[in-house]
Amino acid sequence: MTDVAIRTTALRKTYTGGKGPVPAVNGLDLEVRPGEFFGLLGPNGAGKSTTMGMLTTRIAPTGGSATVAGFDVAKNPVDVRQRIGVVTQANTMDRAVNLLENLEFRGRFFGMSGKESRRRAMELFEEFGLAEVATRLDDHVSGGQSKRAMVCRALMHRPDVLFLDEPTAAIDPQARRRLWELLRGLNAAGQTVLLTTHHLEEAEELCDRVAIVDHGKVLACDTVDGIKASAGADSVITVTFDGPAQPAREAAGKLTGVRRVEADGTDLRVHAAAPADGLLGELIATGRGHGLAVRNAATLPPSLETAFLNLTGREYRE
């Protein structure tokens, strides 16, 4: 393993559309260190999947360069594939054979003997709590178990870098938490991980650093706390009144430090530049001025989600 696990320099991918060139990735610069748990975040259409595709050699770049485990993805794709494990969002388990055979076939593909493949597969199944279902077909296990089996399969040949594309999509909260624990353990043991996710809580829980991308460019790259500080993440204050909150919305929006106000029934949600000291009292007074009494109030500290929205915008994207 080199001193840099993943490096991209001015990486580009441009597609040709009916209206001319469409840049999906537009000069992306990234650096992931060995042993790091790194998150790649962005709204739909930001370029995350295309970037992942180029780093795993499925998509050919049209400009710039990228190396994974010291090998150029365009010049040495076979060397890259030998050193990476990939877990896709879609279920790619072979449903004609059982979970153990899925892993054994992967091991044999990477040059292991049958005995070695079976030993390695069972070692991983024990670690990931799947030993009891090893001989079941994928259709006969839960979604969380199937996803954990996909991670095990990606780890069969001890890859230098593990790529996880939305690994907890479509699994229940308990299964998600269990997978988080396992992934943290992998990383603690030295595994380099690149994660893409729409669950910003997931990135906060797992990642050493994150990069937020949009329109094919990196908008910010830092620790989660660093992103919050640099992007001006908001505190969110929710005040519940004894009547409709809409009358107090305009006045609340004029208070010092307030970025945005939402009225939803009796709830008034105020996004404020952190810290928001003293603002709650002003909101209570504002409600009182409109004949509203406070029934409940809560303040949430700055989050990665509010930093993300400040950087990428708040419009809905398909």
Short mmCIF file of C-alpha atoms in Angstrom, two decimals:
data_model
loop_
_atom_site.label_atom_id
_atom_site.label_comp_id
_atom_site.label_asym_id
_atom_site.label_seq_id
_atom_site.Cartn_x
_atom_site.Cartn_y
_atom_site.Cartn_z
CA MET A 1 0.00 0.00 0.00
CA THR A 2 1.34 3.45 -0.92
CA ASP A 3 1.19 6.56 1.26
CA VAL A 4 -2.07 7.53 -0.49
CA ALA A 5 -4.87 4.98 -0.91
CA ILE A 6 -6.87 7.01 -3.47
CA ARG A 7 -5.85 10.11 -5.34
CA THR A 8 -7.71 11.96 -8.08
CA THR A 9 -6.28 14.95 -9.91
CA ALA A 10 -8.55 17.09 -12.09
CA LEU A 11 -10.60 13.93 -12.75
CA ARG A 12 -13.24 14.36 -15.42
CA LYS A 13 -16.01 12.42 -17.08
CA THR A 14 -18.04 14.01 -19.86
CA TYR A 15 -20.96 12.32 -21.59
CA THR A 16 -22.34 13.31 -24.96
CA GLY A 17 -26.03 14.19 -24.81
CA GLY A 18 -28.58 15.43 -27.29
CA LYS A 19 -27.74 19.02 -26.38
CA GLY A 20 -23.98 18.56 -26.41
CA PRO A 21 -21.36 17.54 -23.80
CA VAL A 22 -22.66 16.86 -20.29
CA PRO A 23 -19.97 16.99 -17.56
CA ALA A 24 -20.74 14.44 -14.84
CA VAL A 25 -17.41 14.90 -13.03
CA ASN A 26 -15.72 18.21 -13.63
CA GLY A 27 -12.15 18.41 -12.31
CA LEU A 28 -12.38 16.41 -9.09
CA ASP A 29 -9.43 16.48 -6.68
CA LEU A 30 -9.46 13.99 -3.79
CA GLU A 31 -6.97 12.27 -1.54
CA VAL A 32 -7.82 9.35 0.76
CA ARG A 33 -5.21 8.10 3.21
CA PRO A 34 -4.52 4.45 4.01
CA GLY A 35 -6.67 3.26 6.90
CA GLU A 36 -9.10 6.14 6.53
CA PHE A 37 -12.90 5.87 6.52
CA PHE A 38 -13.79 8.46 3.90
CA GLY A 39 -17.27 9.62 2.90
CA LEU A 40 -18.31 10.93 -0.52
CA LEU A 41 -21.54 12.91 -0.16
CA GLY A 42 -23.69 14.86 -2.56
CA PRO A 43 -27.23 15.29 -3.88
CA ASN A 44 -28.63 13.24 -6.76
CA GLY A 45 -26.72 13.99 -9.95
CA ALA A 46 -23.70 15.38 -8.09
CA GLY A 47 -21.24 12.94 -9.69
CA LYS A 48 -20.76 10.48 -6.82
CA SER A 49 -21.72 7.34 -8.74
CA THR A 50 -19.65 8.36 -11.75
CA THR A 51 -16.65 9.00 -9.51
CA MET A 52 -17.12 5.61 -7.85
CA GLY A 53 -17.39 4.02 -11.29
CA MET A 54 -14.10 5.53 -12.43
CA LEU A 55 -12.27 4.57 -9.23
CA THR A 56 -13.45 0.96 -9.56
CA THR A 57 -12.54 0.89 -13.31
CA ARG A 58 -16.13 0.44 -14.57
CA ILE A 59 -16.13 3.87 -16.22
CA ALA A 60 -13.27 5.29 -18.27
CA PRO A 61 -12.26 8.87 -17.36
CA THR A 62 -12.20 11.49 -20.10
CA GLY A 63 -9.66 13.69 -18.38
CA GLY A 64 -7.37 14.02 -15.40
CA SER A 65 -6.06 11.02 -13.49
CA ALA A 66 -6.90 8.69 -10.62
CA THR A 67 -4.87 6.12 -8.71
CA VAL A 68 -6.10 3.46 -6.31
CA ALA A 69 -3.61 1.55 -4.13
CA GLY A 70 -0.84 3.12 -6.22
CA PHE A 71 -2.16 2.03 -9.63
CA ASP A 72 -3.63 4.22 -12.35
CA VAL A 73 -7.26 3.28 -12.98
CA ALA A 74 -6.97 3.90 -16.72
CA LYS A 75 -3.51 2.45 -17.36
CA ASN A 76 -3.56 -0.46 -14.88
CA PRO A 77 -7.22 -1.45 -14.39
CA VAL A 78 -6.43 -5.14 -13.69
CA ASP A 79 -3.99 -4.20 -10.91
CA VAL A 80 -6.64 -1.92 -9.41
CA ARG A 81 -9.34 -4.63 -9.51
CA GLN A 82 -7.06 -7.06 -7.73
CA ARG A 83 -6.70 -4.62 -4.84
CA ILE A 84 -10.26 -3.41 -4.32
CA GLY A 85 -13.51 -4.80 -2.94
CA VAL A 86 -16.82 -3.32 -4.04
CA VAL A 87 -20.25 -3.45 -2.42
CA THR A 88 -22.92 -1.99 -4.67
CA GLN A 89 -26.29 -0.59 -3.69
CA ALA A 90 -28.08 -3.26 -5.76
CA ASN A 91 -28.04 -6.86 -4.58
CA THR A 92 -25.53 -8.73 -6.75
CA MET A 93 -25.48 -12.05 -4.88
CA ASP A 94 -25.86 -15.14 -7.09
CA ARG A 95 -29.25 -16.49 -6.02
CA ALA A 96 -28.73 -19.87 -7.65
CA VAL A 97 -26.17 -20.88 -5.00
CA ASN A 98 -25.98 -20.41 -1.25
CA LEU A 99 -24.11 -17.65 0.60
CA LEU A 100 -21.07 -19.80 1.32
CA GLU A 101 -20.75 -20.80 -2.34
CA ASN A 102 -21.02 -17.14 -3.36
CA LEU A 103 -17.94 -16.42 -1.28
CA GLU A 104 -16.09 -19.56 -2.32
CA PHE A 105 -16.51 -18.71 -6.00
CA ARG A 106 -15.16 -15.21 -5.34
CA GLY A 107 -12.13 -16.66 -3.57
CA ARG A 108 -11.42 -19.08 -6.41
CA PHE A 109 -11.71 -16.19 -8.88
CA PHE A 110 -8.88 -14.46 -6.99
CA GLY A 111 -6.66 -17.54 -7.06
CA MET A 112 -7.44 -19.18 -3.73
CA SER A 113 -7.68 -22.95 -3.43
CA GLY A 114 -11.05 -24.50 -2.60
CA LYS A 115 -9.94 -25.22 0.95
CA GLU A 116 -8.56 -21.73 1.47
CA SER A 117 -11.70 -20.14 0.03
CA ARG A 118 -13.98 -22.08 2.36
CA ARG A 119 -11.80 -21.28 5.38
CA ARG A 120 -11.70 -17.59 4.56
CA ALA A 121 -15.45 -17.48 3.89
CA MET A 122 -16.30 -19.09 7.23
CA GLU A 123 -13.85 -16.79 9.01
CA LEU A 124 -15.73 -13.80 7.60
CA PHE A 125 -19.13 -15.31 8.31
CA GLU A 126 -18.14 -15.83 11.95
CA GLU A 127 -16.96 -12.23 12.19
CA PHE A 128 -20.16 -10.87 10.59
CA GLY A 129 -22.58 -13.13 12.46
CA LEU A 130 -23.60 -15.18 9.43
CA ALA A 131 -22.23 -18.63 10.22
CA GLU A 132 -25.69 -20.02 11.00
CA VAL A 133 -27.09 -18.97 7.59
CA ALA A 134 -24.01 -19.79 5.47
CA THR A 135 -25.74 -22.59 3.58
CA ARG A 136 -28.95 -20.67 2.89
CA LEU A 137 -29.85 -19.12 -0.45
CA ASP A 138 -29.84 -15.34 -0.60
CA ASP A 139 -33.64 -15.35 -0.98
CA HIS A 140 -33.93 -17.10 2.40
CA VAL A 141 -32.09 -14.52 4.54
CA SER A 142 -33.00 -11.02 5.68
CA GLY A 143 -31.99 -7.88 3.83
CA GLY A 144 -29.45 -7.05 6.51
CA GLN A 145 -27.91 -10.52 6.35
CA SER A 146 -27.71 -10.34 2.57
CA LYS A 147 -25.95 -6.98 2.74
CA ARG A 148 -23.47 -8.29 5.30
CA ALA A 149 -22.80 -11.27 3.02
CA MET A 150 -22.02 -8.85 0.19
CA VAL A 151 -19.49 -7.10 2.40
CA CYS A 152 -17.95 -10.46 3.30
CA ARG A 153 -17.69 -11.38 -0.37
CA ALA A 154 -15.95 -8.07 -1.13
CA LEU A 155 -13.42 -8.81 1.65
CA MET A 156 -12.57 -12.35 0.51
CA HIS A 157 -9.24 -11.42 -1.11
CA ARG A 158 -8.26 -8.89 1.60
CA PRO A 159 -8.53 -5.77 -0.59
CA ASP A 160 -6.47 -2.67 0.08
CA VAL A 161 -9.53 -0.44 -0.44
CA LEU A 162 -13.18 -1.29 0.20
CA PHE A 163 -15.76 0.70 -1.79
CA LEU A 164 -19.25 0.91 -0.29
CA ASP A 165 -22.02 2.40 -2.44
CA GLU A 166 -25.09 3.14 -0.29
CA PRO A 167 -24.44 0.01 1.82
CA THR A 168 -27.43 0.45 4.14
CA ALA A 169 -30.05 1.40 1.55
CA ALA A 170 -33.31 -0.53 1.96
CA ILE A 171 -32.40 -2.25 5.23
CA ASP A 172 -34.11 -1.66 8.56
CA PRO A 173 -32.66 0.57 11.31
CA GLN A 174 -31.52 -2.34 13.47
CA ALA A 175 -29.69 -3.96 10.55
CA ARG A 176 -28.15 -0.59 9.69
CA ARG A 177 -26.78 -0.15 13.21
CA ARG A 178 -25.39 -3.68 13.20
CA LEU A 179 -23.60 -3.05 9.90
CA TRP A 180 -22.21 0.22 11.24
CA GLU A 181 -20.66 -1.64 14.16
CA LEU A 182 -19.04 -4.17 11.84
CA LEU A 183 -17.72 -1.51 9.49
CA ARG A 184 -16.24 0.46 12.38
CA GLY A 185 -14.48 -2.72 13.48
CA LEU A 186 -13.09 -3.31 10.01
CA ASN A 187 -11.76 0.22 9.83
CA ALA A 188 -10.28 0.00 13.34
CA ALA A 189 -8.35 -3.05 12.11
CA GLY A 190 -6.82 -0.94 9.32
CA GLN A 191 -9.22 -1.34 6.39
CA THR A 192 -9.40 1.69 4.07
CA VAL A 193 -13.03 2.45 3.18
CA LEU A 194 -14.64 4.83 0.69
CA LEU A 195 -18.35 5.28 1.38
CA THR A 196 -21.11 6.97 -0.60
CA THR A 197 -24.35 7.48 1.27
CA HIS A 198 -27.51 9.56 1.38
CA HIS A 199 -27.75 8.98 5.13
CA LEU A 200 -25.82 11.95 6.53
CA GLU A 201 -26.15 10.45 10.01
CA GLU A 202 -24.25 7.45 8.63
CA ALA A 203 -21.39 9.66 7.47
CA GLU A 204 -21.27 11.38 10.87
CA GLU A 205 -21.18 8.01 12.63
CA LEU A 206 -18.52 6.36 10.48
CA CYS A 207 -16.29 8.74 8.58
CA ASP A 208 -12.95 10.26 9.56
CA ARG A 209 -13.34 12.81 6.77
CA VAL A 210 -15.99 13.60 4.16
CA ALA A 211 -16.04 15.35 0.82
CA ILE A 212 -19.23 17.07 -0.30
CA VAL A 213 -19.51 17.17 -4.09
CA ASP A 214 -21.98 18.82 -6.42
CA HIS A 215 -22.00 19.43 -10.16
CA GLY A 216 -18.94 17.20 -10.41
CA LYS A 217 -16.75 19.33 -8.13
CA VAL A 218 -15.63 19.14 -4.51
CA LEU A 219 -17.34 21.87 -2.49
CA ALA A 220 -15.75 20.98 0.84
CA CYS A 221 -13.45 18.29 2.21
CA ASP A 222 -12.65 18.00 5.90
CA THR A 223 -13.59 16.24 9.11
CA VAL A 224 -17.30 16.36 9.94
CA ASP A 225 -16.66 19.06 12.56
CA GLY A 226 -14.52 20.98 10.09
CA ILE A 227 -17.29 20.86 7.46
CA LYS A 228 -19.82 22.11 9.99
CA ALA A 229 -17.59 25.03 10.96
CA SER A 230 -16.58 26.05 7.44
CA ALA A 231 -20.07 25.70 5.94
CA GLY A 232 -21.81 27.66 8.66
CA ALA A 233 -24.01 24.80 9.82
CA ASP A 234 -27.24 25.91 11.46
CA SER A 235 -28.72 25.29 14.85
CA VAL A 236 -32.38 24.31 14.47
CA ILE A 237 -34.85 25.57 17.08
CA THR A 238 -38.37 24.13 17.08
CA VAL A 239 -41.05 25.96 19.07
CA THR A 240 -44.52 24.45 19.46
CA PHE A 241 -47.28 26.96 20.16
CA ASP A 242 -50.85 26.51 21.35
CA GLY A 243 -52.15 27.71 17.99
CA PRO A 244 -51.08 28.04 14.33
CA ALA A 245 -47.45 29.21 14.07
CA GLN A 246 -47.84 30.94 10.70
CA PRO A 247 -48.65 34.42 12.16
CA ALA A 248 -45.27 34.48 13.98
CA ARG A 249 -43.23 33.32 10.97
CA GLU A 250 -42.52 36.71 9.37
CA ALA A 251 -41.49 38.37 12.63
CA ALA A 252 -39.25 35.42 13.54
CA GLY A 253 -37.47 35.73 10.20
CA LYS A 254 -36.37 39.26 11.09
CA LEU A 255 -34.57 38.26 14.29
CA THR A 256 -30.76 38.53 14.37
CA GLY A 257 -28.96 35.37 13.25
CA VAL A 258 -32.01 33.70 11.70
CA ARG A 259 -31.36 32.18 8.26
CA ARG A 260 -34.69 30.54 7.53
CA VAL A 261 -38.06 29.96 9.17
CA GLU A 262 -40.63 27.24 8.51
CA ALA A 263 -44.17 27.13 9.92
CA ASP A 264 -45.84 23.70 10.07
CA GLY A 265 -49.15 23.68 11.94
CA THR A 266 -48.34 24.73 15.49
CA ASP A 267 -44.58 24.21 15.00
CA LEU A 268 -42.17 27.00 14.13
CA ARG A 269 -38.75 25.73 12.94
CA VAL A 270 -35.99 28.31 12.92
CA HIS A 271 -32.59 27.72 11.28
CA ALA A 272 -30.09 30.03 12.90
CA ALA A 273 -26.40 30.72 12.53
CA ALA A 274 -24.70 28.91 15.37
CA PRO A 275 -24.45 29.71 18.19
CA ALA A 276 -28.06 30.78 18.71
CA ASP A 277 -27.76 31.98 22.30
CA GLY A 278 -30.75 33.99 23.45
CA LEU A 279 -32.79 33.33 20.31
CA LEU A 280 -35.20 30.95 22.01
CA GLY A 281 -36.29 33.68 24.41
CA GLU A 282 -36.86 36.05 21.49
CA LEU A 283 -38.97 33.44 19.70
CA ILE A 284 -41.09 32.94 22.80
CA ALA A 285 -41.59 36.70 23.00
CA THR A 286 -42.44 36.83 19.29
CA GLY A 287 -45.11 34.18 19.75
CA ARG A 288 -46.50 36.01 22.76
CA GLY A 289 -46.77 39.14 20.63
CA HIS A 290 -49.06 37.21 18.30
CA GLY A 291 -51.18 35.81 21.13
CA LEU A 292 -49.40 32.41 21.15
CA ALA A 293 -48.25 30.51 24.22
CA VAL A 294 -45.38 28.02 24.03
CA ARG A 295 -46.21 24.36 24.67
CA ASN A 296 -42.77 22.91 23.88
CA ALA A 297 -39.34 23.95 22.60
CA ALA A 298 -36.20 22.12 21.51
CA THR A 299 -32.82 23.13 20.11
CA LEU A 300 -30.71 20.84 17.92
CA PRO A 301 -26.99 21.61 17.58
CA PRO A 302 -25.37 22.20 14.17
CA SER A 303 -25.41 19.01 12.07
CA LEU A 304 -23.77 17.71 8.92
CA GLU A 305 -27.20 17.89 7.29
CA THR A 306 -27.50 21.65 7.75
CA ALA A 307 -23.92 22.13 6.49
CA PHE A 308 -24.72 19.93 3.49
CA LEU A 309 -27.82 21.96 2.65
CA ASN A 310 -25.96 25.26 3.03
CA LEU A 311 -23.35 24.03 0.53
CA THR A 312 -25.55 22.28 -2.04
CA GLY A 313 -28.81 24.22 -1.80
CA ARG A 314 -32.23 23.11 -0.66
CA GLU A 315 -34.04 22.47 -3.91
CA TYR A 316 -35.44 18.97 -4.44
CA ARG A 317 -33.69 16.86 -7.09
CA GLU A 318 -34.83 13.65 -8.79
#
